[in-house]
PDB file of C-alpha atoms in Angstrom:
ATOM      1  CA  UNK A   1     232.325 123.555  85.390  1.00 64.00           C
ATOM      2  CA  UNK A   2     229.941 126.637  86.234  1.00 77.00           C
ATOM      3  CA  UNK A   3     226.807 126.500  87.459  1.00 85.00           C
ATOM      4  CA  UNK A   4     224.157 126.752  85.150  1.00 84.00           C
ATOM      5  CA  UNK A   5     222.032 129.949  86.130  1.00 85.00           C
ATOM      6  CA  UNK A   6     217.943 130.097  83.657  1.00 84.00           C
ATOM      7  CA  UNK A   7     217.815 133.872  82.956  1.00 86.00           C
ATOM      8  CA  UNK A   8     213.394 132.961  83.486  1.00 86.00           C
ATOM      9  CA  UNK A   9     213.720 130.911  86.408  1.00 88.00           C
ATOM     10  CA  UNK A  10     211.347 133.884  87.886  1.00 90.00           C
ATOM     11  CA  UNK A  11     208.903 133.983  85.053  1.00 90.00           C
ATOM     12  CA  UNK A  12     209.085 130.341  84.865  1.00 90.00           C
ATOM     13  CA  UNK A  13     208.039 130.234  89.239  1.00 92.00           C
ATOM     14  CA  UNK A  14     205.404 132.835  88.266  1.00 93.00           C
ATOM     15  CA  UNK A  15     203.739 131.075  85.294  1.00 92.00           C
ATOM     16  CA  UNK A  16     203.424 127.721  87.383  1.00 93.00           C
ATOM     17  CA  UNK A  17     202.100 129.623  90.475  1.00 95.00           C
ATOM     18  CA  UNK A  18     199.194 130.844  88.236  1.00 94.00           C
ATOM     19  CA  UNK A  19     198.763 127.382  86.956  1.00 94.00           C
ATOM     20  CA  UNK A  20     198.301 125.976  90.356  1.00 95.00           C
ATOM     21  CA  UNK A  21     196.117 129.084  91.353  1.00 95.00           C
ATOM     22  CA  UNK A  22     193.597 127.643  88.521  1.00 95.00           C
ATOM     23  CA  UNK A  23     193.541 124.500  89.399  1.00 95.00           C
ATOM     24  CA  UNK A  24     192.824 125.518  92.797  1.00 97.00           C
ATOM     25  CA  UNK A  25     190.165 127.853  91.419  1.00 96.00           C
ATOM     26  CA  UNK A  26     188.496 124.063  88.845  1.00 96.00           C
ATOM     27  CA  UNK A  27     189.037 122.259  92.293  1.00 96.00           C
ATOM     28  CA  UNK A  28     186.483 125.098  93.970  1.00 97.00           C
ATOM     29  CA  UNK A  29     183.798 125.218  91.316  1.00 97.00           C
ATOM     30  CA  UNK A  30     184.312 121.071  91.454  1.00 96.00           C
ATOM     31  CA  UNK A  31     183.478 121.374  95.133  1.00 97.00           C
ATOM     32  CA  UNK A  32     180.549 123.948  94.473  1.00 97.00           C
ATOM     33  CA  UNK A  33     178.793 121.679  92.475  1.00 97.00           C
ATOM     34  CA  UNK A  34     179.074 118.884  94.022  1.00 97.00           C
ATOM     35  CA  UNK A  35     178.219 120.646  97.199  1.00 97.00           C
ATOM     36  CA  UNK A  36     174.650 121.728  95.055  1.00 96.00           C
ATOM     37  CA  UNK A  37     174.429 118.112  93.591  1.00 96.00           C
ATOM     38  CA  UNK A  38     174.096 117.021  97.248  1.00 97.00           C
ATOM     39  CA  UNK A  39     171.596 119.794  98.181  1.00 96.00           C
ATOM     40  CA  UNK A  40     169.371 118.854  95.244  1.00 96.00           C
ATOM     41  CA  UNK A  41     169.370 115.116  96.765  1.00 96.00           C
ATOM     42  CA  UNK A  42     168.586 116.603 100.309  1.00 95.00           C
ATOM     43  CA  UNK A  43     165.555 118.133  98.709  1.00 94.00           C
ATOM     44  CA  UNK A  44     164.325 115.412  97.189  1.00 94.00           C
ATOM     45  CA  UNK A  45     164.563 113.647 100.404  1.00 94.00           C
ATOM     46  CA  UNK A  46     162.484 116.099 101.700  1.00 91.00           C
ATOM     47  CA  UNK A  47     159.690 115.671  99.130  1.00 90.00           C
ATOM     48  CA  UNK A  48     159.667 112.430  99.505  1.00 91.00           C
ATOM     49  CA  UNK A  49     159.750 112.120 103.540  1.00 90.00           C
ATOM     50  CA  UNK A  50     156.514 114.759 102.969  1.00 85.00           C
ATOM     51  CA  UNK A  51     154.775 112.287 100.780  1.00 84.00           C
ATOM     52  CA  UNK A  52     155.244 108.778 103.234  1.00 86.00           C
ATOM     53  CA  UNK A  53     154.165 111.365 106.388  1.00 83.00           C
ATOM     54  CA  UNK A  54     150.851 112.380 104.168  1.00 80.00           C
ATOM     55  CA  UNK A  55     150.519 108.424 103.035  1.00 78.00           C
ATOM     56  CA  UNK A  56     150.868 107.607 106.019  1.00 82.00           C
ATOM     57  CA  UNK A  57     148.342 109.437 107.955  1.00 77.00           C
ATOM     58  CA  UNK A  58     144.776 107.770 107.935  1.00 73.00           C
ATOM     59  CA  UNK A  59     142.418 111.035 107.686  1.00 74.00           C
ATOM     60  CA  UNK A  60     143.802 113.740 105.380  1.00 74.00           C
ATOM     61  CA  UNK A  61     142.025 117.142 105.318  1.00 81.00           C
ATOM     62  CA  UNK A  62     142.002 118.708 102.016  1.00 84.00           C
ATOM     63  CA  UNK A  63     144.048 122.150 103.558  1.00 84.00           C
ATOM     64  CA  UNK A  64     146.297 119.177 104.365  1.00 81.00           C
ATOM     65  CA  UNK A  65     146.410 118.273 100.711  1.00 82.00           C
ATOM     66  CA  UNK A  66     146.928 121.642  99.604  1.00 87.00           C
ATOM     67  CA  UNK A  67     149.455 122.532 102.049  1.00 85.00           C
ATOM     68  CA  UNK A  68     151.586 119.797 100.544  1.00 85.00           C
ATOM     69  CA  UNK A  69     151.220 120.399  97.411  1.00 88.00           C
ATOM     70  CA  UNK A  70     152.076 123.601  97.888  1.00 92.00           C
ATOM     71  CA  UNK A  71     154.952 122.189  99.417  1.00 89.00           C
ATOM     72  CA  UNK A  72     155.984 120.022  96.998  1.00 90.00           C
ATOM     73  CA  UNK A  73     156.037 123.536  94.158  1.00 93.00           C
ATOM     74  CA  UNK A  74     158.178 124.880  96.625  1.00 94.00           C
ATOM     75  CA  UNK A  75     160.629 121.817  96.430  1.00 93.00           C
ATOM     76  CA  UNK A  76     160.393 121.428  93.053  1.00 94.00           C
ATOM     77  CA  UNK A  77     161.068 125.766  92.428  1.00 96.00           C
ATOM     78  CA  UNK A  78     164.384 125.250  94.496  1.00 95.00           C
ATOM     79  CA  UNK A  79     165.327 122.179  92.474  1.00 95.00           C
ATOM     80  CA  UNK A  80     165.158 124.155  89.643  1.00 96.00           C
ATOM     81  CA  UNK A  81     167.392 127.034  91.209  1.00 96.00           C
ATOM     82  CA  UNK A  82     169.889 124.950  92.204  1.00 96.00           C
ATOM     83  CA  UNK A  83     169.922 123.397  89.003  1.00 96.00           C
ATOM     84  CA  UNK A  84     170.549 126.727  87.307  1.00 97.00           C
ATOM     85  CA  UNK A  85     173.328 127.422  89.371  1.00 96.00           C
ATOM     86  CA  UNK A  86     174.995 123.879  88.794  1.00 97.00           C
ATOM     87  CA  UNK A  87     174.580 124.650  85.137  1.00 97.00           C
ATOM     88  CA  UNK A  88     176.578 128.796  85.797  1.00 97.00           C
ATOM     89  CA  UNK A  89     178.969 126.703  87.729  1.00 96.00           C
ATOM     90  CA  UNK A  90     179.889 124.106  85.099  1.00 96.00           C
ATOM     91  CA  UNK A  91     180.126 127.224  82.678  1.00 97.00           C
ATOM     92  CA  UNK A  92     182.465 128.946  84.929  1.00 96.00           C
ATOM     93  CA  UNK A  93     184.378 125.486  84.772  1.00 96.00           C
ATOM     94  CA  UNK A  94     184.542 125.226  81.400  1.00 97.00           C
ATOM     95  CA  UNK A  95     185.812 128.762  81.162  1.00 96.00           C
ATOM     96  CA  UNK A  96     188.715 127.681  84.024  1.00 96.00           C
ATOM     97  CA  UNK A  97     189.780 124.544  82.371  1.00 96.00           C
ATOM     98  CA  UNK A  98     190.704 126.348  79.874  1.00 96.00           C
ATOM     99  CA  UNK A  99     192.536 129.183  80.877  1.00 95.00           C
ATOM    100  CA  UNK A 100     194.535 126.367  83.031  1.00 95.00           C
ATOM    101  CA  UNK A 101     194.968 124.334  79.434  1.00 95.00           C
ATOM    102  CA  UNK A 102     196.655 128.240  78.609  1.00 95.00           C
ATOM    103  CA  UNK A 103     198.504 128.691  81.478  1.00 93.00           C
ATOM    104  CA  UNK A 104     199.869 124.778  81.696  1.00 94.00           C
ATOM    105  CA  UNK A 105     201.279 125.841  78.064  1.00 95.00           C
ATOM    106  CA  UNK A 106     202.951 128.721  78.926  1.00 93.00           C
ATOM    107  CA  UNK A 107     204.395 126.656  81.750  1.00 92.00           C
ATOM    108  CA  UNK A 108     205.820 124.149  79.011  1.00 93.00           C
ATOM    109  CA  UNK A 109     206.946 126.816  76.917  1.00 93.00           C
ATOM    110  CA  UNK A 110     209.241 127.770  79.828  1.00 91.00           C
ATOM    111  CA  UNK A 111     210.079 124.044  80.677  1.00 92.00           C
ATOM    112  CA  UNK A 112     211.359 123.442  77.170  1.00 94.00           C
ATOM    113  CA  UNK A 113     213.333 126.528  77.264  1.00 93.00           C
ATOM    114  CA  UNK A 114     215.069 125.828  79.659  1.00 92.00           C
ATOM    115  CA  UNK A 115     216.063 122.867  78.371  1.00 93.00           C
ATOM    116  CA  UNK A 116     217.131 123.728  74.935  1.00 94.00           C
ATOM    117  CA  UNK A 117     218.925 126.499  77.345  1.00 93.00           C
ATOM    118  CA  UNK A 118     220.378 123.576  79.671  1.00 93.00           C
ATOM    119  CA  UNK A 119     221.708 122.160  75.910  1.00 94.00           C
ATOM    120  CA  UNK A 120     223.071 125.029  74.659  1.00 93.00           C
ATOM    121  CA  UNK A 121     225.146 125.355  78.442  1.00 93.00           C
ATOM    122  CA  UNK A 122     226.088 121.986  78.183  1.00 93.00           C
ATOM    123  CA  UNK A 123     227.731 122.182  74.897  1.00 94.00           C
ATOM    124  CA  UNK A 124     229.253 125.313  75.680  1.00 93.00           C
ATOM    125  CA  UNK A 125     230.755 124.196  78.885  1.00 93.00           C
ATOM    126  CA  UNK A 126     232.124 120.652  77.063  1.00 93.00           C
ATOM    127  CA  UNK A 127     233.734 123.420  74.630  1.00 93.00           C
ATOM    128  CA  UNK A 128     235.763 125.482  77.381  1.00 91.00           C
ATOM    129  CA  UNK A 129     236.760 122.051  78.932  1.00 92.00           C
ATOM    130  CA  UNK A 130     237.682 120.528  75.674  1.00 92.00           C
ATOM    131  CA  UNK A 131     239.937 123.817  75.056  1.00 92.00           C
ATOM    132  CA  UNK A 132     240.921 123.731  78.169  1.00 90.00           C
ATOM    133  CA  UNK A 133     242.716 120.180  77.929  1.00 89.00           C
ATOM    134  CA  UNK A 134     243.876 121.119  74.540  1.00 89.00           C
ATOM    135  CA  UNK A 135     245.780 123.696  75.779  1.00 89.00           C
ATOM    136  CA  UNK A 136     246.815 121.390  78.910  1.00 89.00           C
ATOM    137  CA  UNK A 137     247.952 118.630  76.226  1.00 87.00           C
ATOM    138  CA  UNK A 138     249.918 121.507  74.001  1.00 87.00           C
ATOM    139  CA  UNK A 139     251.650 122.526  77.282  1.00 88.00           C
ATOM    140  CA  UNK A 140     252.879 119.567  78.065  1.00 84.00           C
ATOM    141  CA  UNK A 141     253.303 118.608  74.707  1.00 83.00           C
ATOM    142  CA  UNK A 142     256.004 121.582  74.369  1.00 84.00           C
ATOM    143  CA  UNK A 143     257.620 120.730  77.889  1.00 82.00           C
ATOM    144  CA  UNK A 144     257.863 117.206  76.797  1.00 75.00           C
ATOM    145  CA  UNK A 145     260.651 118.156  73.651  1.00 63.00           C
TER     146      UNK A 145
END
């Protein structure tokens, strides 16, 4: 029986190389955000460590006061920033997810070709063997009389 040889077999290796270059790419932007999820907690940890040190103290001066409130616009603008980028991020995402929903499908479409291709070998091998011991049984069938 030959071997059975997929004419794509190198655009079927390139399609699932860009499939796992996507998901590499989602598993980035997952990281990312994440990454800013964790920075937005850091700053509210920050805010808050600010308010128990001005609680805290006894006295407070009023430049004191202002200071931290100033402070605590600051916090809040960066919250906001990092926010917005958490939002471009998921965008970006959304946009990867599905050009890897695209490129898993052209993936498949080369999977099930080479299948139906497999198939179509099969059955055309099991037809040279099965003419193959036809001609064997003829053969011997005509040396037998």
């Amino acid at each position: 029986m030959a071997k059975f040889k997929y004419r794509f077999e190198s655009i079927k290796e390139i399609k699932k190389r860009y499939e796992k270059k996507v998901q590499k790419e989602v598993a980035v932007i997952d990281l990312e955000i994440k990454k800013r999820e964790q920075q937005i907690i850091e700053l509210h940890e920050k805010s808050k460590n600010e308010k128990i040190k001005i609680l805290e103290k006894g006295t407070k001066k009023v430049s004191e006061l202002h200071f931290f409130s100033m402070y605590d616009n600051y916090i809040m603008n960066e919250i906001d920033n990092v926010k917005q980028e958490i939002e471009i991020k998921k965008i970006e995402k959304e946009k990867k997810i599905i050009e890897l929903a695209e490129k898993t499908k052209e993936t498949k479409i080369f999977e099930k070709l080479e299948e139906k291709h497999f198939e179509e070998f099969k059955i055309e091998e099991n037809k040279k063997e099965q003419l193959e011991l036809d001609e064997i049984a003829v053969t011997k069938f005509i040396k037998g009389k």
